[in-house]
PDB file of N, CA, C and O and ligand atoms in Angstrom:
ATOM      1  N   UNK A   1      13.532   6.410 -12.262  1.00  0.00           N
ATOM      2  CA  UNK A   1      12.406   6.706 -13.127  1.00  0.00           C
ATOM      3  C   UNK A   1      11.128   6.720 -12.290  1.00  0.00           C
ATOM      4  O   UNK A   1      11.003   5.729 -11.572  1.00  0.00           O
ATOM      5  N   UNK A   2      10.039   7.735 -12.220  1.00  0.00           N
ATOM      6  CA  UNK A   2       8.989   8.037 -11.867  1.00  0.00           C
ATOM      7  C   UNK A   2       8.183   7.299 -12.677  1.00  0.00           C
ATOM      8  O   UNK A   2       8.469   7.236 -13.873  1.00  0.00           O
ATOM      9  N   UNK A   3       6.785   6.463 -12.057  1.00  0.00           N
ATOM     10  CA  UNK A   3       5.548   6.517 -12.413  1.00  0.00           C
ATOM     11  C   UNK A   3       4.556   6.062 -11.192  1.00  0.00           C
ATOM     12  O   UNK A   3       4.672   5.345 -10.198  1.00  0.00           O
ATOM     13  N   UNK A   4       3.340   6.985 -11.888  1.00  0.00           N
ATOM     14  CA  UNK A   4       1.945   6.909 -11.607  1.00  0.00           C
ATOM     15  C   UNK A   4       1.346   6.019 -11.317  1.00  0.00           C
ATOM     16  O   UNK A   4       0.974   5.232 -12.187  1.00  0.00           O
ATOM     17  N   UNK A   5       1.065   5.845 -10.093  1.00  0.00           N
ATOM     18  CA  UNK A   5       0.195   5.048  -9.498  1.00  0.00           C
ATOM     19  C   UNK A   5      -0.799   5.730  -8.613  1.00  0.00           C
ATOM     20  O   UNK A   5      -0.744   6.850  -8.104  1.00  0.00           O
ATOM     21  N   UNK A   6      -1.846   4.676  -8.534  1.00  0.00           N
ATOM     22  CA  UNK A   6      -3.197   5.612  -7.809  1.00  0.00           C
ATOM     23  C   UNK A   6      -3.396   4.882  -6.616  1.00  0.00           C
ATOM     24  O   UNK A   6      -3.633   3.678  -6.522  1.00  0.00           O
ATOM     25  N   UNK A   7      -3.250   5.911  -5.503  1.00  0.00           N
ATOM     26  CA  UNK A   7      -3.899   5.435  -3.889  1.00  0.00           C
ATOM     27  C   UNK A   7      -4.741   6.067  -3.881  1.00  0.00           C
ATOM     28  O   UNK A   7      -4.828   7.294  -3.915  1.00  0.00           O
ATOM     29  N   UNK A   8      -6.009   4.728  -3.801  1.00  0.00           N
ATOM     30  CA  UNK A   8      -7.545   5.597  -2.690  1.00  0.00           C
ATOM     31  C   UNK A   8      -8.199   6.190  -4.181  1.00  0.00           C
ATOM     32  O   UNK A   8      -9.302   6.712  -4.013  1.00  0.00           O
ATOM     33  N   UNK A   9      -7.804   6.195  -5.320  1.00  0.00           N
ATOM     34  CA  UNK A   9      -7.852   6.771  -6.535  1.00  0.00           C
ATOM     35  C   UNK A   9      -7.518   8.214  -6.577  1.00  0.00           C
ATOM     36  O   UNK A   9      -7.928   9.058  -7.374  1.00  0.00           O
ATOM     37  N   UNK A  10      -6.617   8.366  -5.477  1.00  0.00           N
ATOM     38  CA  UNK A  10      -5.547  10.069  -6.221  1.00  0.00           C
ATOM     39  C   UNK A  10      -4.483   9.283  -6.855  1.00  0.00           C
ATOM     40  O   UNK A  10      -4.335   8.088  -6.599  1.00  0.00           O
ATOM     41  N   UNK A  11      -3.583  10.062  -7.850  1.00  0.00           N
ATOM     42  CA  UNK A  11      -2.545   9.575  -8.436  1.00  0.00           C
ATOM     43  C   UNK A  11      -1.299  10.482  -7.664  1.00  0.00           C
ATOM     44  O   UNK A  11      -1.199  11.659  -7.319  1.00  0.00           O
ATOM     45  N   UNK A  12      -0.352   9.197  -7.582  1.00  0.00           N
ATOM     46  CA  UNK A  12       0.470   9.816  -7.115  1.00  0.00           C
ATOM     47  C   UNK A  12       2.049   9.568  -7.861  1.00  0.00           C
ATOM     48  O   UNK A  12       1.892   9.038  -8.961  1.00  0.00           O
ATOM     49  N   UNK A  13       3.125   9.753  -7.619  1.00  0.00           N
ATOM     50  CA  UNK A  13       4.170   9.613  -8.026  1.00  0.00           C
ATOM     51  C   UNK A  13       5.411   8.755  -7.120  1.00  0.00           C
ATOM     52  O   UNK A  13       5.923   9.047  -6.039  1.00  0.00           O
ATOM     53  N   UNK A  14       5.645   7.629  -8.008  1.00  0.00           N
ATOM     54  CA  UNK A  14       6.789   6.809  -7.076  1.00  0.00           C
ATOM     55  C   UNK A  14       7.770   6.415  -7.851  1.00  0.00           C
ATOM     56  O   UNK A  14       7.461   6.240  -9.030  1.00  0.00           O
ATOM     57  N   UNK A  15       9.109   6.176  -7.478  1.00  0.00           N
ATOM     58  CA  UNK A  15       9.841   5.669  -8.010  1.00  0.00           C
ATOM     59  C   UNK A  15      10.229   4.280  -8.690  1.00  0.00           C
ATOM     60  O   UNK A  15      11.217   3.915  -8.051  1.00  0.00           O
ATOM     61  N   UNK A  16       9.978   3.412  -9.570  1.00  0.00           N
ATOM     62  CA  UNK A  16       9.885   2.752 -10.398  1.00  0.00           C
ATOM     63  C   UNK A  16      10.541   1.653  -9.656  1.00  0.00           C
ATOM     64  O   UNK A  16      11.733   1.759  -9.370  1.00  0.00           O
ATOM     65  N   UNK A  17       9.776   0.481  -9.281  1.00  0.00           N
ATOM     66  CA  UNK A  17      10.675  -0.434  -8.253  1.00  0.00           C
ATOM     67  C   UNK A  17      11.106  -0.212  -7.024  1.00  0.00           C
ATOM     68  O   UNK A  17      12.131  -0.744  -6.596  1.00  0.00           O
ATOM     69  N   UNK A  18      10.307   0.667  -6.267  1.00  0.00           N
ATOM     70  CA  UNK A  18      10.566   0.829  -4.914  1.00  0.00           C
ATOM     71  C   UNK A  18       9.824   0.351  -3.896  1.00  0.00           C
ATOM     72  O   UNK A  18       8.939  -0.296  -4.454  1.00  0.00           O
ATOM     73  N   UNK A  19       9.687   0.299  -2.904  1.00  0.00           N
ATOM     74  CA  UNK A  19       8.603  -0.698  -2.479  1.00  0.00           C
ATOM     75  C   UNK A  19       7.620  -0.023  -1.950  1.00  0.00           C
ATOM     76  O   UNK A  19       7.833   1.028  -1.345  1.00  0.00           O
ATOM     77  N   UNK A  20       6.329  -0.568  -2.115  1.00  0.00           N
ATOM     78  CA  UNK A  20       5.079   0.151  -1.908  1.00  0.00           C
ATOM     79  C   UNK A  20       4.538   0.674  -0.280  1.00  0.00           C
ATOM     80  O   UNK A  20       3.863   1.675  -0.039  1.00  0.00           O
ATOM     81  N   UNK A  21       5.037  -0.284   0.654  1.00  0.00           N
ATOM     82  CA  UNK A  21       5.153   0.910   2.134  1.00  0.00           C
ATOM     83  C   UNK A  21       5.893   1.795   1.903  1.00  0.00           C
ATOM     84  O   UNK A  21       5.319   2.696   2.515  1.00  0.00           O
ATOM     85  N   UNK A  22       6.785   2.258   1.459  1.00  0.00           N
ATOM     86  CA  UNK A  22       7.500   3.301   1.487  1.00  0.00           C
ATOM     87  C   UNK A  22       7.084   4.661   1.062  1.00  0.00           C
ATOM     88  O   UNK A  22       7.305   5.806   1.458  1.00  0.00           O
ATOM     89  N   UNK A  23       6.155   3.914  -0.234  1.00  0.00           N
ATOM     90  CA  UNK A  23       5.506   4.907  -1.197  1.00  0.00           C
ATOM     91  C   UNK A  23       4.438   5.891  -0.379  1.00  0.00           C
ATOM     92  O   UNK A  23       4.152   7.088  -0.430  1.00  0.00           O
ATOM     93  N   UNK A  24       3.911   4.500   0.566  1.00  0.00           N
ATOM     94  CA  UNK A  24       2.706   4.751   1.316  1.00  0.00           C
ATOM     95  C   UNK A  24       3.110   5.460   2.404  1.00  0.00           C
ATOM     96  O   UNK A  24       2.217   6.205   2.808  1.00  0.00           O
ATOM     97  N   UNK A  25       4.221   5.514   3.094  1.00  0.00           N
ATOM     98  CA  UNK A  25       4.342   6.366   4.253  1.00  0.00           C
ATOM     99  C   UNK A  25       4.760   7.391   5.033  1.00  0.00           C
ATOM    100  O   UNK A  25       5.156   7.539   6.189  1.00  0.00           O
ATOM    101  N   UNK A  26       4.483   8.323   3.692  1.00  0.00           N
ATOM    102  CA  UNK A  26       4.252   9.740   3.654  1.00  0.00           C
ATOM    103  C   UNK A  26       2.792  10.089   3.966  1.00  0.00           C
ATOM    104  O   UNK A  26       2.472  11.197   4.397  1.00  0.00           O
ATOM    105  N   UNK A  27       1.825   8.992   3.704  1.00  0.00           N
ATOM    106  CA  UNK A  27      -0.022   9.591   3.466  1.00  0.00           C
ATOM    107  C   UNK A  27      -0.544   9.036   4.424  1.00  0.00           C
ATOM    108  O   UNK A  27      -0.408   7.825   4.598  1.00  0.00           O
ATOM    109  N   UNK A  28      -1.135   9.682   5.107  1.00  0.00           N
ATOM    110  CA  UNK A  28      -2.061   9.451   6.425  1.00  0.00           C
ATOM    111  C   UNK A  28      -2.522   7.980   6.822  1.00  0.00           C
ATOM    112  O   UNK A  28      -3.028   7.555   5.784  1.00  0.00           O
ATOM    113  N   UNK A  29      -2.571   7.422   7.365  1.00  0.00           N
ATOM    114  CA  UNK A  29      -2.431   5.963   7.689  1.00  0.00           C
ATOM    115  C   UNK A  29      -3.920   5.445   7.521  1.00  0.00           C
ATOM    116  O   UNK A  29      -4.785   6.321   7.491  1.00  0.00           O
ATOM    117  N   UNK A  30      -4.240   4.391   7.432  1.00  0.00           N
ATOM    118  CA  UNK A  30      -5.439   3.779   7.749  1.00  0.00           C
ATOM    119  C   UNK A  30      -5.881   2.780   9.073  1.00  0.00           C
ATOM    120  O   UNK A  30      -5.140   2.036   9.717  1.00  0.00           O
ATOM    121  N   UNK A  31      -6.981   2.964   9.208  1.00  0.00           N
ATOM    122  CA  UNK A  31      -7.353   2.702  10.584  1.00  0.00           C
ATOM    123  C   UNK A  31      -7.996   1.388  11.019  1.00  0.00           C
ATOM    124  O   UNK A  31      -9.053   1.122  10.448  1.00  0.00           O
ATOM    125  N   UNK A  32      -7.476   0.380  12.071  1.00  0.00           N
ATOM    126  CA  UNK A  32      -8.622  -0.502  11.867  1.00  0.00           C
ATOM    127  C   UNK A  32      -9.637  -0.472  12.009  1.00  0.00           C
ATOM    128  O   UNK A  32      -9.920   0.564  12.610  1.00  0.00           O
ATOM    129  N   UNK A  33     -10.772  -1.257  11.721  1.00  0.00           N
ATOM    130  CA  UNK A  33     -12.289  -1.616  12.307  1.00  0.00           C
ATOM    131  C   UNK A  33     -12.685  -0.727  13.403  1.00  0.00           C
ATOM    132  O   UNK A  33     -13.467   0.165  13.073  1.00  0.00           O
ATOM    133  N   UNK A  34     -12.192  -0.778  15.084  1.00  0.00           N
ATOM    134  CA  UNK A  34     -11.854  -0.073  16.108  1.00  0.00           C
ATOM    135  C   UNK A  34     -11.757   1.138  16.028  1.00  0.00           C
ATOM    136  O   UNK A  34     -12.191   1.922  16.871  1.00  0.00           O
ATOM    137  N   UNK A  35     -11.125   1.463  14.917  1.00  0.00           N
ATOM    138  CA  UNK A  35     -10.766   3.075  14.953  1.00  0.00           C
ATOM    139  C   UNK A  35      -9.064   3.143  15.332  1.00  0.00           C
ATOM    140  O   UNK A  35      -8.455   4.212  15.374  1.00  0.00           O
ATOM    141  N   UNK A  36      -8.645   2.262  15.506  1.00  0.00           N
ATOM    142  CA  UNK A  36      -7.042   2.254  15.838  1.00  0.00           C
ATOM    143  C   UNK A  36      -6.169   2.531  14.690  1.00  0.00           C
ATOM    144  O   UNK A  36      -6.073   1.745  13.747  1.00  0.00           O
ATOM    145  N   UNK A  37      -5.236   4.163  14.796  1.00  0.00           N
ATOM    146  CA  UNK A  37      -4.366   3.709  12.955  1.00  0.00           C
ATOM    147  C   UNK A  37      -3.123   2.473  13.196  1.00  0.00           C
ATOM    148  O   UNK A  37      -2.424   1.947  14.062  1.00  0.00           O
ATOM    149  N   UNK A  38      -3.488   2.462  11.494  1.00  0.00           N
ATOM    150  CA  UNK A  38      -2.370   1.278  11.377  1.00  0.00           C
ATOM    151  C   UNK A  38      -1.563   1.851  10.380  1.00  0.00           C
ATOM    152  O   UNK A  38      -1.945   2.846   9.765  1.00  0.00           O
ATOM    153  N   UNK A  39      -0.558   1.350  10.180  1.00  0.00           N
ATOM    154  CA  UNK A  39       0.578   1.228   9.353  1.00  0.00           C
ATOM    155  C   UNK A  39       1.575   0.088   9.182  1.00  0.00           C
ATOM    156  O   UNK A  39       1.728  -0.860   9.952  1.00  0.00           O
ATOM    157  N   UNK A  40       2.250   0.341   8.011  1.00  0.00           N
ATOM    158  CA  UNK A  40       3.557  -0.864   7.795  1.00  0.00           C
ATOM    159  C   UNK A  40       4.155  -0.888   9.614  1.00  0.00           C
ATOM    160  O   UNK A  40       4.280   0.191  10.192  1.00  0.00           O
ATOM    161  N   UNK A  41       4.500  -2.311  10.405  1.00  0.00           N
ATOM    162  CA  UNK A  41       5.277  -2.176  11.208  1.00  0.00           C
ATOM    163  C   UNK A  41       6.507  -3.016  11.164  1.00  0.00           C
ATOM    164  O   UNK A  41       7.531  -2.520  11.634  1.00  0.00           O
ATOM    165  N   UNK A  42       6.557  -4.334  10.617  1.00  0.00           N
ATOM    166  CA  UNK A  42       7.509  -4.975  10.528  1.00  0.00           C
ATOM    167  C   UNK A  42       8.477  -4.776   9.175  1.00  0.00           C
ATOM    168  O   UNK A  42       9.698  -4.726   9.318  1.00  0.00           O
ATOM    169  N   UNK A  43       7.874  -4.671   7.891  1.00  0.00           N
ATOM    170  CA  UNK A  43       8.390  -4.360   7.313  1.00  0.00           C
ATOM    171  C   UNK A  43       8.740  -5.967   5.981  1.00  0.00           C
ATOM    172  O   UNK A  43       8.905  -6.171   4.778  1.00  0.00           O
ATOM    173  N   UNK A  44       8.687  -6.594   7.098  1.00  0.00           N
ATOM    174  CA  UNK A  44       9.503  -8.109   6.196  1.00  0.00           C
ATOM    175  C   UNK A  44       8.352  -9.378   6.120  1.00  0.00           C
ATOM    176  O   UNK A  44       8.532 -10.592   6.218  1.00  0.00           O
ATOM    177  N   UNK A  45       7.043  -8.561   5.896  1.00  0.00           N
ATOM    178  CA  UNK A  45       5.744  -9.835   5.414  1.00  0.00           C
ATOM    179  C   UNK A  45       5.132 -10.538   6.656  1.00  0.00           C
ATOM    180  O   UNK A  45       4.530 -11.566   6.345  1.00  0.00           O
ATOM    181  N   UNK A  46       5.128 -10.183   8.291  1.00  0.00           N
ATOM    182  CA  UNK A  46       4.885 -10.505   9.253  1.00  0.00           C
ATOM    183  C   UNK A  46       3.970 -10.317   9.834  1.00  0.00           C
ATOM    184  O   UNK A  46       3.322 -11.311  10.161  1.00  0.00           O
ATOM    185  N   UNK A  47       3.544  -9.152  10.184  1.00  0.00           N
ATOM    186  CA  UNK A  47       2.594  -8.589  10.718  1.00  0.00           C
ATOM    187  C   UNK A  47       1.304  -8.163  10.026  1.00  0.00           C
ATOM    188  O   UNK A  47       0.248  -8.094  10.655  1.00  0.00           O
ATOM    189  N   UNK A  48       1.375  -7.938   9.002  1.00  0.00           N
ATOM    190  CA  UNK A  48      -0.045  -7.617   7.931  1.00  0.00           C
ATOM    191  C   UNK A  48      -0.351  -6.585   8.304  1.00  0.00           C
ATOM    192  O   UNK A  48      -1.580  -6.542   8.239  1.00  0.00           O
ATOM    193  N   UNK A  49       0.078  -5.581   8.715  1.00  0.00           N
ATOM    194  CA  UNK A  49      -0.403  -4.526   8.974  1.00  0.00           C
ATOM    195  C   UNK A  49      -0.764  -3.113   7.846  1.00  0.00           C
ATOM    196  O   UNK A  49      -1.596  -2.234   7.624  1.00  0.00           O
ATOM    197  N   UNK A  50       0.546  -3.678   7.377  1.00  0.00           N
ATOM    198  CA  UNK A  50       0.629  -2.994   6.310  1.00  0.00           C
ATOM    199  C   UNK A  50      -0.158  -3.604   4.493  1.00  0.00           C
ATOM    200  O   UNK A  50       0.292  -3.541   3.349  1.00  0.00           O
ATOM    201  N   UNK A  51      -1.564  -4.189   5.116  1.00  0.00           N
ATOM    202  CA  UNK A  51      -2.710  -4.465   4.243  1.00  0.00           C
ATOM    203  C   UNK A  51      -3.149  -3.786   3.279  1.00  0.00           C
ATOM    204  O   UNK A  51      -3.415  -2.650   3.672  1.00  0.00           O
ATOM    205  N   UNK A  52      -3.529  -4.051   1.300  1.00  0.00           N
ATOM    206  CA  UNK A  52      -4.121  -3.166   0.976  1.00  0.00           C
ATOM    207  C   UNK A  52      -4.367  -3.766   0.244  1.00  0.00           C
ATOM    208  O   UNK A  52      -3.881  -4.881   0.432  1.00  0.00           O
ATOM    209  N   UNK A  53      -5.211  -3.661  -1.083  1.00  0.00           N
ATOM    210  CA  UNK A  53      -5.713  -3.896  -2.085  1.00  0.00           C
ATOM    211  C   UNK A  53      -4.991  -3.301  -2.992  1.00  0.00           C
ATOM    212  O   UNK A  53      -4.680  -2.115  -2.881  1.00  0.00           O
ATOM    213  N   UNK A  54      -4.526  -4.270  -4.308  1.00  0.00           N
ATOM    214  CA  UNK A  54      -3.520  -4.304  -5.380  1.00  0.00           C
ATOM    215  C   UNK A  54      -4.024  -4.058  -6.278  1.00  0.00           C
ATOM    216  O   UNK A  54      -2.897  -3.696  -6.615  1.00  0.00           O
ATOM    217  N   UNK A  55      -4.872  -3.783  -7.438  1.00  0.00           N
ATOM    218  CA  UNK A  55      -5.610  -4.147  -8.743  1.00  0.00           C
ATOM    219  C   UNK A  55      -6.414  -4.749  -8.316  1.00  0.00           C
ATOM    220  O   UNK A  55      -6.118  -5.782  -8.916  1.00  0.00           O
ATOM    221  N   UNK A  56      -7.162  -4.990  -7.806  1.00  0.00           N
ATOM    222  CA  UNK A  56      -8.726  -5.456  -7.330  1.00  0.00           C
ATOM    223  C   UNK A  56      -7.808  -6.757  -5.928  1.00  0.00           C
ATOM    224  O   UNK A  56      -8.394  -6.961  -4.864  1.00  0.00           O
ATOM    225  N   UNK A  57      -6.831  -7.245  -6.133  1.00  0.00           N
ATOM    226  CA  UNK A  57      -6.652  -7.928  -5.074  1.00  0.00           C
ATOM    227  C   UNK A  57      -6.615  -7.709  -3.748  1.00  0.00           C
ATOM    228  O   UNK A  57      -5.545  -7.278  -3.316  1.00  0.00           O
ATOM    229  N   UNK A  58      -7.520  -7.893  -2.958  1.00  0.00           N
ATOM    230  CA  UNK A  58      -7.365  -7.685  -1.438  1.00  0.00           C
ATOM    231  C   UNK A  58      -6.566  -8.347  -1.022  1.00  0.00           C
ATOM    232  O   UNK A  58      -6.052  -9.201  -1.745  1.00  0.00           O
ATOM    233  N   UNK A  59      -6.200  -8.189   0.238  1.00  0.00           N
ATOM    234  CA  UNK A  59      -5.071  -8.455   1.597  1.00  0.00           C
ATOM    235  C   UNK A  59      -3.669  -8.534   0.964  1.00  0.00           C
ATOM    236  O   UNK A  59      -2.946  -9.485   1.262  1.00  0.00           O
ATOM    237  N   UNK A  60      -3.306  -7.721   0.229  1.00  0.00           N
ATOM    238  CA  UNK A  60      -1.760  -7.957   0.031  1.00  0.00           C
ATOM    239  C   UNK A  60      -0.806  -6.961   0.796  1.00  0.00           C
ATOM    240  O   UNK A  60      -1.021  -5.857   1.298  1.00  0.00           O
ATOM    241  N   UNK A  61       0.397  -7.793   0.699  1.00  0.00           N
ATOM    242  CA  UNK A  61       0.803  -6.330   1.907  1.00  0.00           C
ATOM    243  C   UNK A  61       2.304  -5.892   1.317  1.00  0.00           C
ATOM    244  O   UNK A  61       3.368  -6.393   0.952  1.00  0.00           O
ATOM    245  N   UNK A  62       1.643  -4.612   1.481  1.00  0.00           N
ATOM    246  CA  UNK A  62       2.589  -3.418   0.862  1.00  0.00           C
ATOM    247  C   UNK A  62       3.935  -3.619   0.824  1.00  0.00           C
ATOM    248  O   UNK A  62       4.464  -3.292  -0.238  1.00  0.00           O
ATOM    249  N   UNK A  63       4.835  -4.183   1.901  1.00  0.00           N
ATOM    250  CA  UNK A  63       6.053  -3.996   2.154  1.00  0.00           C
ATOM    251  C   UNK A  63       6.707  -5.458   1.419  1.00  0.00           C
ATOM    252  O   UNK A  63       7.858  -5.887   1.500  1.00  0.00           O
ATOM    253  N   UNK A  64       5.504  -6.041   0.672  1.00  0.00           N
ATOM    254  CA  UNK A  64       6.600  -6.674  -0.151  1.00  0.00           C
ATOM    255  C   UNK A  64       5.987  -7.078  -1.509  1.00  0.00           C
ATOM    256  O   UNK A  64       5.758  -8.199  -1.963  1.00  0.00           O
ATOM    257  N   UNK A  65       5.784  -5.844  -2.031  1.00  0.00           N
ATOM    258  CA  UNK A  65       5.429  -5.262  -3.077  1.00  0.00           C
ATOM    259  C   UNK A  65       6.126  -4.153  -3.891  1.00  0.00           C
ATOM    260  O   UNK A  65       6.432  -3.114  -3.307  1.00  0.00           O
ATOM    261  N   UNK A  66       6.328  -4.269  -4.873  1.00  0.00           N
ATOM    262  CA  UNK A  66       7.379  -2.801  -5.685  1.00  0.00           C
ATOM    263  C   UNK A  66       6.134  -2.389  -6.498  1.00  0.00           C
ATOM    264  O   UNK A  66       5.089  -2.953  -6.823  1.00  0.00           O
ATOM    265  N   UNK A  67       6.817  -0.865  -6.738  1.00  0.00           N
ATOM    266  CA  UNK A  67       5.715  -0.271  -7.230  1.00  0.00           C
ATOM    267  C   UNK A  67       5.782  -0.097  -8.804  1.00  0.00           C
ATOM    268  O   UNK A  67       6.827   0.069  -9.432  1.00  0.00           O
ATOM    269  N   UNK A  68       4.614  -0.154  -9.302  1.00  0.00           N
ATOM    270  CA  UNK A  68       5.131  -0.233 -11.088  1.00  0.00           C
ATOM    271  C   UNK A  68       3.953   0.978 -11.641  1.00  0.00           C
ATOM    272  O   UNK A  68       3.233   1.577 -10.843  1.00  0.00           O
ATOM    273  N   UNK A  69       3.904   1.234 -13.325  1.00  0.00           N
ATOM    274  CA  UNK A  69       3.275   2.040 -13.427  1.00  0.00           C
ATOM    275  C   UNK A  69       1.562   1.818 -13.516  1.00  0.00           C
ATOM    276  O   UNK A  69       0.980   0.876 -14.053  1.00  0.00           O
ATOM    277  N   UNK A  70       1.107   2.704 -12.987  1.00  0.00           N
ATOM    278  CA  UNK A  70      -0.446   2.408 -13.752  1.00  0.00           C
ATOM    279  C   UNK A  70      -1.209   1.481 -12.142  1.00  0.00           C
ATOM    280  O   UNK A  70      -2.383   1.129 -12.034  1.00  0.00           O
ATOM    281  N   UNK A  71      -0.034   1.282 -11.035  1.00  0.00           N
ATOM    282  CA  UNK A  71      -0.993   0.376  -9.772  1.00  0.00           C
ATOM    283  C   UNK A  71      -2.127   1.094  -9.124  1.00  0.00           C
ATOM    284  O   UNK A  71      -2.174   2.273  -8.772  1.00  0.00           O
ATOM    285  N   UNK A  72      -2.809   0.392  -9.055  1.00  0.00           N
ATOM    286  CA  UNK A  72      -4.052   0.629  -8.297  1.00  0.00           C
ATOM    287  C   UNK A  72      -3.938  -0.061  -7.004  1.00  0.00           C
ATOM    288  O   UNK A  72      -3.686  -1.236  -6.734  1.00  0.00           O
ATOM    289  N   UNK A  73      -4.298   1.419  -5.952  1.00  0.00           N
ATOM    290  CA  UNK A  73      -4.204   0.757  -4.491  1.00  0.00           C
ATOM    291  C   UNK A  73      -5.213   1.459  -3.423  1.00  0.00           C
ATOM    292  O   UNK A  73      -5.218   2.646  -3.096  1.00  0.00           O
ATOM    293  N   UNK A  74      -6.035   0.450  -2.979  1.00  0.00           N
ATOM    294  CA  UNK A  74      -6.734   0.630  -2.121  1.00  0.00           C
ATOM    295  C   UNK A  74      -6.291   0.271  -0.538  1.00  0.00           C
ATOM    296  O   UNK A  74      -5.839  -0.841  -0.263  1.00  0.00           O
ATOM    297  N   UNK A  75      -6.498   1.520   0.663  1.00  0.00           N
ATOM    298  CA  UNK A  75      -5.859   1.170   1.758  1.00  0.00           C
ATOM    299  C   UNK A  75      -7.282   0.548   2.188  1.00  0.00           C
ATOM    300  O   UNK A  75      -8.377   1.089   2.033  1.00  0.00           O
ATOM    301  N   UNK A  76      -7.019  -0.707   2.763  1.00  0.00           N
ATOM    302  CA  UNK A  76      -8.181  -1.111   3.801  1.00  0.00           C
ATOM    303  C   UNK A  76      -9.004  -0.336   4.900  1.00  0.00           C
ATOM    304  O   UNK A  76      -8.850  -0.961   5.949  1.00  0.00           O
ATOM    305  N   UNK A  77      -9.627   0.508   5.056  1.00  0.00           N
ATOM    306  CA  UNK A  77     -10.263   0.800   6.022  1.00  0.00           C
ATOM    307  C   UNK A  77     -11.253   0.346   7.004  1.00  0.00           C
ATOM    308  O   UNK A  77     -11.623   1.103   7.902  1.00  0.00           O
TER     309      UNK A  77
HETATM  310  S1  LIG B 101       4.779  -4.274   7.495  1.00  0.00           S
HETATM  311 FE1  LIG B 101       4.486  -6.178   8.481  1.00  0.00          FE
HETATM  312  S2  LIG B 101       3.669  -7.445   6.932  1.00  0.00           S
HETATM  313 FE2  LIG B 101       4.087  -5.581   5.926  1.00  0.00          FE
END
């Protein structure tokens, strides 16, 4: 089952319980401070790389997160 969730505030389409790096890493990455891109790298809650804002919550990280309908997600830039 598909639903709508919004990155960056475009809406996009994910599969209902899948996990939210995954969702995310098809779309152009975000960069640190530096200018360096980042992305999910570990995968299993380690590295923080894969940082974003949940529903107004900052620093949560994507890869251990599922995606539901109606999320709001901001990539850290
Ligand atoms: S990818 Fe390493 S903490 Fe999420």
């Amino acid at each position: 089952m598909k639903v709508q969730l919004f990155i960056d505030g475009q809406a996009h389409l994910a599969t209902l319980g899948s996990n939210l790096a995954a969702a995310l890493a098809g779309l152009p990455g975000r960069c640190s401070v530096s200018g360096q891109p980042r992305a999910a790298l570990c995968g299993m809650g380690v590295c923080f790389e894969c940082r974003v804002t949940i529903d107004g919550q900052p620093h949560q990280r994507a890869c251990q997160r599922v995606v539901y309908e109606g999320m709001e997600v901001a990539r850290e830039l």
